[in-house]
Amino acid sequence: MEGDGKLESKIENLLNVEKQMRQGGDVAGTRKAVTDILQLCFDARAWNMLNEQIVLLSKRRGQLKQAVQAMVQQALQYIDQTPDLETKIELIKTLNNVSAGKIYVEIERARLVKKLAKIKEEQGLVTEAANLMQEVAVETFGAMAKTEKIAFILEQVRLCLDSLDFVRAQILSRKINPKVFEADLSKEKKKPKEGENVVEEPAPDIPSLLELKRIYYELSIRYYFQNNDYLEICRCYKAIYEIPSVKENPAQWIPVLRKICWYLVLSPHDPMQSSLHNLTLEDKNLLEIPYFRLLLKQLITTEVIQWTSLWNTFKDEFENEKNMLGGSLGDKAAEDLRLRVIEHNILVVSKYYSRIALKRLADLLCLSIQEAEKHLSEMVVSKALVAKIDRPVGMIYFQPAKDSNDILNSWAFNLEKLLDLVEKSCHQIHKETMVHKAAVRA
């Protein structure tokens, strides 16, 4: 009791000093007075008193911004030294309420919300933690360091993915431009001009830009994985593969390169996939994993692939992916791999034949006639190739796909031909008219 009385009298004296300094407009003196009050409460481990003084000082008439900022920054250091979880949450909530709506302590508030969200997540309240994080829009904070902004947004995305809110996760991830990971932060550090915001140093626990790049693409993989968007997953792994720390360590790049190869062959055939396929084949590191070089080679050559022999060759490697970086390739991966082989075989057949019997195509694909027709129709609908099926006769007619220039050239040629015919017709009519007039005169 005696200790409490001494503490209260000391605080009372400091409050009087703070009032004088505040009314006199002494920024340094007011700041020192408020920090000394908090330090007294902390030294005495009077946590309830600390919360009360924070609220009281922040609500004092004409309180200086610098004093509130110093008070919040100092109280932030006490959070990790609280005796129990309940006291910690109470202190965080007090500081959160004090800093709400104050632009000069927005960074501190963002850090407080992050700490509170982490506690909620540890308690198993993932959705509540995600909702808490979404209340803060760090992309508008001019004084926050770029790496800290990115780390905060990535934490928002992770919590949304954990709570299975994929739509909001995608919206939040679009706040980060992937080009930002290629920037050189050391060159960007310039002395701020007069009137510009001074960018604060990031918190000590914020990862480097390259580590954030890896986290960004790993979260993107989680998002695309639930849609089975294999090409986008492949592009994400490709970006991770290009990180210098990954490329220098074979233990890291081999699992990533394996994933790139698998997701390339699982992706539907299109110009982007074809370009990535050829680019990956040129990578010298593929020589270290010859099985995967063979897999990529097989799916780029214009030869029909026997599904059973391909599956028997690569089945063990396919099953091994469960134990590698990134885990299994997905529940539908084996089924989709078979579908890609069928599509590859149909494209190969379309290059060698201008027409083919449906039964013969089914034999080449090792499928029933109905299945062969179904897969061919799906490829025509997706515009992967141009073909017509004469069902009564049982024939398929392949046509080379025409680009827009060829179509325009054929139209121009047809128009020119039409104008020539019109001109010849006019000439013949004129000739007949002249002959007729000469005959009448005679």
PDB file of N, CA, C and O in Angstrom, residues 253-254 257-258 261 285-294:
ATOM      1  N   TRP A 253      17.308 -25.771 -55.542  1.00  0.00           N
ATOM      2  CA  TRP A 253      16.805 -25.610 -56.910  1.00  0.00           C
ATOM      3  C   TRP A 253      16.341 -26.914 -57.556  1.00  0.00           C
ATOM      4  O   TRP A 253      15.456 -26.891 -58.428  1.00  0.00           O
ATOM      5  N   ILE A 254      16.883 -28.063 -57.146  1.00  0.00           N
ATOM      6  CA  ILE A 254      16.455 -29.330 -57.772  1.00  0.00           C
ATOM      7  C   ILE A 254      14.969 -29.603 -57.513  1.00  0.00           C
ATOM      8  O   ILE A 254      14.215 -29.870 -58.458  1.00  0.00           O
ATOM      9  N   LEU A 257      12.957 -27.092 -59.631  1.00  0.00           N
ATOM     10  CA  LEU A 257      12.999 -27.391 -61.068  1.00  0.00           C
ATOM     11  C   LEU A 257      12.143 -28.614 -61.408  1.00  0.00           C
ATOM     12  O   LEU A 257      11.501 -28.669 -62.467  1.00  0.00           O
ATOM     13  N   ARG A 258      12.116 -29.582 -60.520  1.00  0.00           N
ATOM     14  CA  ARG A 258      11.240 -30.753 -60.703  1.00  0.00           C
ATOM     15  C   ARG A 258       9.778 -30.315 -60.790  1.00  0.00           C
ATOM     16  O   ARG A 258       9.031 -30.762 -61.669  1.00  0.00           O
ATOM     17  N   CYS A 261       8.965 -28.633 -64.098  1.00  0.00           N
ATOM     18  CA  CYS A 261       8.782 -29.622 -65.177  1.00  0.00           C
ATOM     19  C   CYS A 261       7.416 -30.302 -65.087  1.00  0.00           C
ATOM     20  O   CYS A 261       6.710 -30.436 -66.099  1.00  0.00           O
ATOM     21  N   ASN A 285      20.782 -26.787 -66.066  1.00  0.00           N
ATOM     22  CA  ASN A 285      20.582 -27.538 -64.819  1.00  0.00           C
ATOM     23  C   ASN A 285      19.731 -28.795 -65.015  1.00  0.00           C
ATOM     24  O   ASN A 285      19.747 -29.692 -64.168  1.00  0.00           O
ATOM     25  N   LEU A 286      18.993 -28.843 -66.135  1.00  0.00           N
ATOM     26  CA  LEU A 286      18.170 -30.038 -66.422  1.00  0.00           C
ATOM     27  C   LEU A 286      19.031 -31.279 -66.623  1.00  0.00           C
ATOM     28  O   LEU A 286      18.546 -32.407 -66.458  1.00  0.00           O
ATOM     29  N   LEU A 287      20.305 -31.069 -66.974  1.00  0.00           N
ATOM     30  CA  LEU A 287      21.214 -32.212 -67.157  1.00  0.00           C
ATOM     31  C   LEU A 287      21.427 -32.960 -65.844  1.00  0.00           C
ATOM     32  O   LEU A 287      21.769 -34.150 -65.843  1.00  0.00           O
ATOM     33  N   GLU A 288      21.215 -32.259 -64.711  1.00  0.00           N
ATOM     34  CA  GLU A 288      21.367 -32.884 -63.394  1.00  0.00           C
ATOM     35  C   GLU A 288      20.188 -33.819 -63.073  1.00  0.00           C
ATOM     36  O   GLU A 288      20.306 -34.695 -62.220  1.00  0.00           O
ATOM     37  N   ILE A 289      19.042 -33.582 -63.735  1.00  0.00           N
ATOM     38  CA  ILE A 289      17.860 -34.449 -63.535  1.00  0.00           C
ATOM     39  C   ILE A 289      17.391 -34.955 -64.917  1.00  0.00           C
ATOM     40  O   ILE A 289      16.385 -34.480 -65.456  1.00  0.00           O
ATOM     41  N   PRO A 290      18.145 -35.900 -65.507  1.00  0.00           N
ATOM     42  CA  PRO A 290      17.884 -36.332 -66.896  1.00  0.00           C
ATOM     43  C   PRO A 290      16.488 -36.908 -67.119  1.00  0.00           C
ATOM     44  O   PRO A 290      15.947 -36.812 -68.225  1.00  0.00           O
ATOM     45  N   TYR A 291      15.885 -37.501 -66.083  1.00  0.00           N
ATOM     46  CA  TYR A 291      14.539 -38.061 -66.220  1.00  0.00           C
ATOM     47  C   TYR A 291      13.544 -36.987 -66.649  1.00  0.00           C
ATOM     48  O   TYR A 291      12.669 -37.220 -67.483  1.00  0.00           O
ATOM     49  N   PHE A 292      13.702 -35.813 -66.064  1.00  0.00           N
ATOM     50  CA  PHE A 292      12.756 -34.727 -66.355  1.00  0.00           C
ATOM     51  C   PHE A 292      13.046 -34.073 -67.699  1.00  0.00           C
ATOM     52  O   PHE A 292      12.130 -33.589 -68.366  1.00  0.00           O
ATOM     53  N   ARG A 293      14.300 -34.087 -68.104  1.00  0.00           N
ATOM     54  CA  ARG A 293      14.640 -33.602 -69.449  1.00  0.00           C
ATOM     55  C   ARG A 293      13.977 -34.501 -70.496  1.00  0.00           C
ATOM     56  O   ARG A 293      13.432 -34.023 -71.491  1.00  0.00           O
ATOM     57  N   LEU A 294      14.021 -35.817 -70.221  1.00  0.00           N
ATOM     58  CA  LEU A 294      13.386 -36.789 -71.124  1.00  0.00           C
ATOM     59  C   LEU A 294      11.873 -36.564 -71.187  1.00  0.00           C
ATOM     60  O   LEU A 294      11.267 -36.618 -72.270  1.00  0.00           O
TER      61      LEU A 294
END
